[in-house]
Amino acid sequence: MAPHRDPELSRRALLALGAGLLAAACSGDDEAAPDDTAPAGSSPRPSSPPTSPAPATAAPTTAAPTTAPLPADPFRLGVASGDPDATSVVLWTRLVGTELPDTIDVTWELAADDNFAEPLATGTVTASAAHGHSVHVVVELDGPVAYRFHAGGHTSRVGHAAPATARSSLKLAAASCQHWETGFYTAHRDLAAWRPDAVVFLGDFIYEGAAQPVGDDRVRAHDGPEPTDLTGYRARYALYLSDPDLQAARAACPWFPIWDDHEVENNYAGLVPQDPAEADAFPARRLAAYQAWWEHMPVRIERPEAGRPTVVHRAARYGDLVDLVLLDGRQHRSDQACGDVTLSTDPPCPEALDPARTMLGPEQEQWVADTLAASGATWVALAQQTVLTDLRLPNGAILNFDQWDGYAPARERLLAAAAPVARRLVVLTGDIHLAGVGHLPGIGTEFVTTSVSSRGLVPAELEPLVASLEHIVAAELRHRGYVRHTVTPSSWTAEYRIVADVHDPDSAVSTWRTFTLQAGASDAVA
Ligand code: FE
Ligand code: CA
């Protein structure tokens, strides 16, 4: 590659290539698909010539490595992109290995094609041990790109990214809950093959449990004891990211990750750990877990630091088609009420109905209200952790106090804040390890994705009971999978993919059911 590139020359070369090579922005592998042969001039973004110069982060510079050779490939955790806006995206990688110096220069490259025959921009950033040698670099782009990294004489795999811009159809995959031990990531392989435009990951990216013996439904083992510090959490992420199907899904297109509980500890709430005896040590543990999450996610947020909240809630926009609103339902919530019992059929204790209890915390509640009130998009997608649909029994019994049912007054406040986007709202939910569709009367529809690989929480025999709840449209408790959402100006379609046998690495994946919403009537699912 030339050491200095003229951005305008690159721009013209890019346009000359046309849409053919560009359409591969989100392929699940590193090969262009057979249909990636559209003639030049059919670019999906012909009306958006660049109006600003290359950003500082994309300043032309040398691509030559500036560090000593490394004996082993440092890019074994793959690459990712995330949090795109209309003109930029975060590129991520994290270098690993025993020979890494304290700081190391990492060169990134953008190109119009997977062979990097036509590079668009390049730059160098410094990865440091203090941040786990992770790289988060914001690069500007005005269409689909391929990207990769170089360091120490090694080159990463190729990833694909694209800006969040208006389009006539958006393919959005939703996934959550990928326990390493209880299944293979066949769902991720299927997800990548779908070639989505973006992935919303709803949390439980890792599970914090100690290694258990392989057997029964455990097909592979964690790498050690339960993590409680930064070293332990980093090792757990590195284990999960060693999976080739997960790496392929992360490289395929931009992700919008949010976290749930297991990125720290099962069912923690704010600064309240599951075991009260661990309360004194929990703030430091939670901060270590938050830092490890940040180090491994392609997110555009401030690095977690002691003494301030880590702001994970944020929004993204695909033109006027969809506003994506991402929530954090763990960091600021009140402790679960009534002892956090599950599947109780008795009326709840009074604590559950205390309006002082919160799921989002006051600042995030205000932010989401302001964000929803300002939205003019055809669709608003609220990506969050726990089930929002009212699942309470007729006597008020709460089956699971960790879900929004256990925070009913806070739910009322959120639904009131959603009034400005009534019948435009789609809620994307994870956490509960079952596939479900919920009805939010007059407001919208909730699509709950089942887990990628984590075992079911609600016994499969209860499927008829769950499906019979007043506001549940449909439920499937027996399979793992994810959801393919296709969003257009006139409809929102949710195709539920299920893995026949998550313990078989070559399992078939099929469609359980497909649900459709019409624009302006998102509370009428069919
Ligand atoms: Fe989970
Ligand atoms: Ca969870």
XYZ file of C-alpha atoms and ligand atoms in Angstrom:
528
model
C 0.000 0.000 0.000
C 1.182 3.505 -0.738
C 2.382 5.274 2.380
C 0.290 8.359 1.678
C -3.091 8.247 0.037
C -5.102 11.060 -1.418
C -8.602 10.711 0.076
C -10.186 12.075 -3.102
C -8.338 9.571 -5.271
C -9.522 6.836 -2.964
C -13.026 8.160 -3.189
C -13.040 8.092 -6.955
C -11.536 4.634 -7.023
C -14.240 3.511 -4.635
C -17.023 4.872 -6.815
C -15.482 3.260 -9.867
C -15.734 -0.072 -8.164
C -19.452 0.444 -7.870
C -21.771 -1.469 -5.676
C -20.613 -4.886 -6.746
C -17.815 -5.269 -4.271
C -19.510 -3.107 -1.694
C -22.620 -5.191 -1.290
C -20.597 -7.771 0.602
C -20.618 -5.552 3.663
C -22.146 -8.072 5.940
C -21.311 -11.447 4.546
C -20.871 -14.220 7.026
C -17.632 -15.335 5.450
C -14.783 -13.703 3.666
C -16.002 -14.417 0.163
C -18.214 -12.223 -1.951
C -21.599 -13.781 -2.564
C -22.587 -14.774 -6.089
C -25.019 -11.908 -6.343
C -22.353 -9.333 -5.522
C -21.967 -8.433 -9.163
C -24.251 -5.441 -9.561
C -23.010 -3.059 -12.236
C -21.232 0.137 -11.334
C -23.651 2.974 -10.804
C -26.105 0.972 -8.735
C -24.494 1.994 -5.492
C -26.992 1.877 -2.620
C -25.885 5.376 -1.595
C -25.439 7.365 -4.790
C -26.848 10.533 -3.264
C -24.381 10.796 -0.431
C -21.052 12.063 -1.691
C -18.630 12.873 1.101
C -18.922 16.430 2.264
C -16.184 16.364 4.850
C -12.522 15.439 4.672
C -11.186 12.247 6.109
C -11.342 12.382 9.900
C -8.316 12.506 12.098
C -8.797 8.880 12.964
C -8.588 7.980 9.308
C -5.578 10.132 8.498
C -3.409 8.523 5.832
C -0.335 7.029 7.368
C 2.037 4.161 6.865
C 0.676 0.643 7.028
C 4.073 -0.772 7.891
C 4.298 -2.314 11.348
C 6.185 -0.127 13.764
C 6.850 -2.801 16.357
C 9.065 -5.840 16.598
C 7.649 -9.068 15.203
C 5.472 -11.074 17.553
C 6.124 -14.817 17.727
C 2.436 -15.770 17.726
C -0.702 -14.406 16.056
C -2.102 -11.760 18.450
C -5.475 -11.588 16.638
C -6.848 -14.899 17.890
C -9.967 -13.238 19.341
C -11.026 -11.968 15.934
C -12.381 -8.572 14.959
C -15.667 -6.739 15.334
C -17.395 -3.485 14.500
C -20.178 -1.725 16.304
C -22.261 1.302 17.239
C -22.387 2.730 13.711
C -23.854 6.148 13.040
C -24.484 7.714 9.639
C -20.819 8.457 8.981
C -18.676 6.320 11.284
C -18.305 3.034 13.106
C -16.184 1.562 15.896
C -13.651 -1.047 14.809
C -12.554 -3.449 17.521
C -9.934 -6.029 18.154
C -8.002 -7.205 21.185
C -4.471 -8.525 20.999
C -3.594 -11.559 23.102
C -0.378 -13.495 23.788
C 2.323 -13.870 26.373
C 4.895 -11.852 24.428
C 2.968 -8.605 24.116
C 4.818 -5.436 25.161
C 3.087 -2.911 27.424
C 2.129 -0.849 24.399
C 1.995 -1.884 20.783
C 1.071 -0.076 17.605
C -1.834 -1.573 15.695
C -2.554 -0.524 12.127
C -6.085 -0.651 10.779
C -7.127 -0.672 7.145
C -10.400 -0.035 5.336
C -10.948 -1.252 1.802
C -13.703 -1.552 -0.750
C -12.961 -5.230 -1.312
C -11.986 -8.254 0.739
C -8.591 -8.548 -0.929
C -7.678 -4.984 0.017
C -6.721 -4.354 -3.580
C -8.396 -0.955 -3.263
C -7.627 0.432 0.189
C -9.695 3.402 1.338
C -8.025 4.533 4.532
C -5.565 3.383 7.137
C -4.247 4.534 10.475
C -2.385 3.448 13.576
C -3.521 3.285 17.166
C -1.678 2.199 20.277
C -3.015 -0.729 22.277
C -1.975 -0.852 25.917
C -1.878 -3.493 28.611
C -3.967 -1.238 30.865
C -6.904 -1.782 28.494
C -6.143 -5.439 27.850
C -4.494 -4.484 24.534
C -7.970 -3.799 23.199
C -8.507 -1.466 20.265
C -11.564 0.749 19.797
C -11.026 3.026 16.846
C -13.743 5.235 15.353
C -13.375 5.404 11.582
C -15.392 7.391 9.100
C -17.009 5.627 6.176
C -19.740 6.421 3.684
C -20.704 2.925 2.656
C -19.945 -0.737 3.259
C -16.282 -1.556 3.863
C -13.976 -4.431 4.626
C -11.494 -3.880 7.447
C -8.554 -5.625 9.098
C -5.694 -4.975 11.500
C -1.931 -5.503 11.427
C 0.532 -5.766 14.320
C 3.871 -7.411 14.965
C 4.036 -8.952 11.502
C 0.572 -10.496 11.736
C -2.690 -9.649 9.995
C -6.158 -10.201 11.421
C -9.092 -11.795 9.674
C -11.272 -9.526 7.567
C -14.401 -7.968 9.022
C -17.252 -6.086 7.372
C -18.841 -2.857 8.521
C -21.259 -0.249 7.243
C -22.670 3.047 8.477
C -26.190 3.319 9.914
C -27.965 5.053 7.073
C -31.437 5.152 5.565
C -32.380 2.101 3.551
C -35.518 0.481 2.175
C -34.993 -2.712 4.174
C -32.906 -3.419 7.262
C -31.908 -6.922 8.367
C -31.417 -6.901 12.111
C -30.502 -10.038 14.056
C -31.288 -10.250 17.780
C -29.447 -12.706 20.024
C -28.582 -13.269 23.677
C -27.419 -15.818 26.241
C -24.560 -17.926 24.918
C -23.465 -20.196 27.770
C -20.259 -21.840 26.580
C -20.770 -25.132 28.348
C -24.362 -25.997 27.446
C -24.262 -25.781 23.674
C -22.505 -24.928 20.442
C -22.859 -21.623 18.628
C -24.699 -23.049 15.640
C -27.128 -20.145 15.911
C -24.263 -17.726 15.272
C -23.234 -19.681 12.172
C -26.794 -19.416 10.868
C -26.948 -15.742 11.838
C -23.782 -14.925 9.904
C -25.036 -16.852 6.872
C -28.140 -14.627 6.817
C -25.848 -11.629 6.141
C -27.596 -9.189 8.495
C -27.013 -5.445 8.364
C -26.552 -5.347 12.132
C -26.743 -7.520 15.244
C -28.333 -6.470 18.519
C -26.822 -8.548 21.293
C -29.057 -8.369 24.354
C -26.667 -9.662 27.005
C -25.272 -12.729 28.737
C -22.346 -12.684 26.310
C -20.406 -14.694 28.896
C -21.478 -16.711 31.936
C -19.460 -16.345 35.091
C -19.832 -19.859 36.488
C -16.849 -22.005 37.421
C -15.871 -24.845 35.106
C -18.138 -27.865 35.352
C -17.370 -31.367 34.089
C -18.438 -32.167 30.542
C -21.444 -34.464 30.509
C -25.225 -34.421 30.516
C -26.037 -31.239 28.591
C -22.538 -29.771 28.998
C -20.632 -30.192 25.744
C -17.516 -28.213 26.725
C -16.085 -26.771 29.917
C -15.299 -23.285 31.163
C -11.616 -22.487 31.625
C -11.404 -22.139 35.383
C -12.990 -20.842 38.557
C -15.668 -18.147 38.724
C -14.042 -14.833 37.722
C -14.015 -12.059 40.311
C -11.257 -9.816 38.963
C -10.131 -8.311 35.673
C -7.755 -11.158 34.881
C -10.492 -13.713 35.399
C -13.117 -11.898 33.325
C -10.615 -11.284 30.508
C -9.833 -14.977 30.387
C -13.532 -15.850 30.229
C -14.145 -13.491 27.271
C -11.061 -14.869 25.527
C -12.442 -18.392 25.893
C -15.817 -17.439 24.426
C -14.211 -15.468 21.593
C -12.089 -18.471 20.601
C -15.228 -19.952 19.015
C -15.106 -19.695 15.198
C -18.879 -19.327 14.757
C -19.018 -16.464 17.258
C -16.003 -14.860 15.600
C -17.702 -15.094 12.210
C -20.870 -13.444 13.527
C -18.858 -10.660 15.146
C -16.904 -10.043 11.939
C -19.997 -10.137 9.732
C -21.460 -6.687 10.410
C -21.759 -3.984 13.067
C -23.063 -5.051 16.473
C -25.021 -3.112 19.077
C -24.142 -4.885 22.334
C -25.794 -4.325 25.662
C -25.131 -6.339 28.789
C -27.289 -8.388 31.132
C -26.458 -9.961 34.491
C -24.012 -12.765 33.695
C -21.401 -10.358 32.390
C -20.962 -9.746 36.131
C -22.939 -12.258 38.194
C -26.309 -13.989 38.062
C -29.207 -11.634 38.924
C -27.069 -8.913 40.507
C -28.960 -5.644 40.915
C -27.073 -2.351 40.923
C -24.458 -2.835 43.623
C -26.313 -5.703 45.292
C -24.657 -9.079 44.610
C -26.545 -12.324 44.602
C -24.869 -13.378 47.867
C -25.148 -10.616 50.536
C -21.929 -11.882 52.115
C -20.046 -10.603 49.065
C -21.388 -7.051 49.277
C -18.120 -5.424 50.404
C -16.096 -6.801 47.516
C -18.829 -6.382 44.915
C -18.157 -2.800 43.713
C -14.598 -3.727 42.727
C -15.748 -6.953 41.148
C -18.465 -5.197 39.166
C -16.026 -2.567 37.921
C -13.603 -5.282 36.772
C -16.446 -7.036 34.955
C -17.604 -3.800 33.345
C -14.061 -3.017 32.171
C -13.671 -6.506 30.709
C -17.005 -6.123 28.873
C -15.890 -2.779 27.461
C -12.525 -4.221 26.426
C -14.260 -6.947 24.397
C -17.196 -5.085 22.839
C -17.164 -2.807 19.773
C -18.972 -0.062 21.667
C -18.791 3.709 21.522
C -18.980 4.393 25.252
C -16.652 5.829 27.860
C -14.343 3.324 29.515
C -15.687 2.174 32.889
C -14.015 3.987 35.748
C -14.435 3.947 39.505
C -16.623 6.690 40.898
C -18.922 7.209 37.926
C -21.632 5.189 36.205
C -20.746 3.375 33.008
C -23.209 4.769 30.481
C -24.344 1.830 28.355
C -27.784 3.162 27.365
C -27.573 4.848 23.985
C -29.438 5.236 20.714
C -28.785 4.676 17.027
C -30.754 5.634 13.936
C -31.170 4.156 10.485
C -32.503 7.220 8.708
C -36.235 7.598 9.232
C -36.751 3.836 9.161
C -35.913 2.849 12.718
C -34.623 4.405 15.908
C -32.802 1.834 17.996
C -32.885 2.580 21.728
C -30.567 0.451 23.862
C -31.211 0.122 27.592
C -29.266 -0.987 30.664
C -31.580 -2.832 33.037
C -28.905 -4.078 35.458
C -26.570 -1.307 36.608
C -29.185 0.980 38.137
C -31.985 -1.352 39.221
C -33.365 -1.886 42.682
C -32.805 -5.296 44.220
C -35.331 -7.937 43.195
C -38.395 -7.841 45.428
C -39.889 -10.479 47.689
C -36.772 -12.620 47.925
C -36.531 -13.074 44.116
C -38.544 -16.293 44.242
C -39.602 -17.827 40.935
C -42.830 -19.473 39.781
C -44.765 -18.411 42.886
C -48.532 -18.440 42.339
C -49.294 -16.373 45.451
C -49.987 -12.625 45.333
C -46.672 -10.735 45.721
C -45.413 -9.041 48.854
C -46.121 -5.253 48.989
C -42.483 -4.405 48.181
C -43.016 -5.392 44.535
C -45.522 -2.556 44.101
C -43.383 0.163 45.706
C -43.111 2.971 43.108
C -39.740 3.974 44.562
C -38.238 0.815 43.069
C -36.561 1.258 39.699
C -35.361 -0.840 36.762
C -33.472 1.865 34.862
C -32.630 4.468 37.493
C -34.011 8.029 37.345
C -31.472 9.431 34.870
C -31.941 6.643 32.344
C -35.727 6.818 32.788
C -35.649 10.496 31.877
C -33.281 9.835 28.976
C -35.505 7.154 27.473
C -38.589 9.353 27.869
C -36.826 12.229 26.105
C -35.477 9.929 23.392
C -38.845 8.346 22.655
C -40.606 11.728 22.663
C -38.136 13.010 20.072
C -38.395 10.042 17.728
C -39.972 10.608 14.339
C -38.963 7.266 12.855
C -41.408 4.788 11.324
C -40.307 2.207 13.894
C -38.786 2.446 17.355
C -36.918 -0.608 18.598
C -36.335 -0.781 22.335
C -33.514 -3.259 22.926
C -33.340 -4.341 26.543
C -32.888 -7.251 28.900
C -35.941 -8.639 30.703
C -39.519 -9.399 29.669
C -41.668 -6.261 29.527
C -44.965 -7.976 28.713
C -47.266 -8.358 31.724
C -47.105 -12.042 32.705
C -48.832 -11.725 36.061
C -51.500 -14.215 36.955
C -55.075 -12.975 37.532
C -54.437 -12.804 41.291
C -51.379 -10.591 40.709
C -48.877 -13.393 41.266
C -45.437 -12.651 39.811
C -43.788 -15.688 38.239
C -40.336 -14.099 37.998
C -39.339 -11.075 40.107
C -36.238 -10.433 37.986
C -38.406 -9.450 34.988
C -40.369 -6.188 34.597
C -43.290 -7.870 36.405
C -41.201 -7.457 39.567
C -40.897 -3.715 38.834
C -44.492 -3.027 37.820
C -44.647 0.690 38.786
C -41.407 1.296 36.856
C -42.948 -0.534 33.914
C -45.975 1.741 34.064
C -43.645 4.740 33.882
C -41.808 3.285 30.872
C -45.039 2.481 29.031
C -46.325 6.000 29.743
C -43.068 7.385 28.334
C -43.677 5.241 25.229
C -47.012 6.919 24.475
C -45.438 9.201 21.822
C -44.294 6.111 19.898
C -47.463 4.062 20.474
C -48.052 1.493 17.715
C -44.570 2.192 16.361
C -42.783 0.373 19.197
C -41.065 -3.006 18.987
C -39.357 -4.330 22.117
C -36.390 -6.691 21.671
C -35.727 -8.814 24.740
C -33.393 -11.647 25.830
C -32.493 -13.082 29.240
C -35.254 -15.637 29.723
C -34.029 -18.420 27.383
C -37.312 -18.940 25.581
C -38.813 -17.720 22.340
C -41.898 -15.601 22.834
C -44.092 -12.878 21.427
C -45.798 -10.532 23.857
C -48.594 -8.021 23.431
C -48.286 -4.496 24.839
C -51.865 -3.280 24.307
C -52.045 0.040 22.500
C -48.246 0.358 22.587
C -46.490 -2.344 20.584
C -45.156 -5.877 20.448
C -42.337 -7.570 22.311
C -40.163 -10.115 20.517
C -38.278 -12.234 23.044
C -35.385 -14.171 21.545
C -34.472 -17.526 22.988
C -30.877 -18.208 24.022
C -28.083 -18.947 21.567
C -26.947 -21.882 23.712
C -27.962 -21.415 27.365
C -30.272 -24.094 28.701
C -33.956 -23.389 29.144
C -34.962 -21.846 32.474
C -38.692 -22.487 32.390
C -39.471 -26.213 32.171
C -40.633 -27.168 28.679
C -43.731 -28.811 30.175
C -44.922 -25.312 31.095
C -45.081 -24.244 27.436
C -48.910 -24.507 27.330
C -49.161 -22.431 30.532
C -46.822 -19.720 29.219
C -48.607 -19.655 25.873
C -51.953 -19.308 27.661
C -50.998 -16.151 29.586
C -53.249 -13.263 28.635
C -50.636 -11.110 26.891
C -48.535 -13.871 25.355
C -49.163 -14.313 21.638
C -46.942 -17.372 21.237
C -44.106 -19.151 23.057
C -41.562 -21.890 22.354
C -39.528 -23.216 25.273
C -37.664 -26.226 23.912
C -35.117 -24.807 21.481
C -32.188 -22.445 21.299
C -31.788 -19.902 18.510
C -32.115 -16.218 17.626
C -34.443 -13.895 15.686
C -34.101 -12.415 12.205
C -35.893 -9.064 12.039
C -36.561 -7.511 8.635
C -37.646 -3.890 8.857
C -39.199 -1.918 5.994
C -41.250 1.287 5.870
C -44.431 -0.792 5.690
C -43.768 -3.851 7.880
C -41.677 -5.452 10.596
C -41.133 -9.196 10.224
C -39.640 -11.388 12.959
C -38.462 -14.826 11.858
C -37.636 -17.066 14.813
C -34.756 -19.431 14.026
C -34.359 -22.526 16.195
C -31.496 -25.013 16.483
C -32.690 -28.617 16.344
C -30.012 -29.885 18.767
C -27.701 -27.337 20.366
C -25.446 -30.179 21.563
C -24.708 -31.195 17.958
C -22.153 -28.859 16.347
C -23.597 -29.656 12.915
C -27.252 -29.334 13.891
C -29.880 -28.180 11.460
C -31.378 -24.724 12.025
C -34.916 -23.997 10.916
C -37.685 -21.442 11.280
C -40.114 -21.949 14.156
C -42.554 -19.183 13.159
C -42.612 -15.805 11.458
C -44.582 -12.846 12.821
C -45.472 -9.650 10.980
C -46.396 -6.157 12.111
C -47.782 -3.439 9.853
C -46.440 0.086 10.156
C -48.602 2.143 12.490
C -50.061 -0.968 14.083
C -47.183 -2.565 15.932
C -49.552 -3.697 18.686
C -51.391 -5.961 16.222
C -49.088 -8.910 15.571
C -49.981 -11.550 13.000
Fe -28.997 -15.881 30.049
Ca -29.688 -13.051 32.173
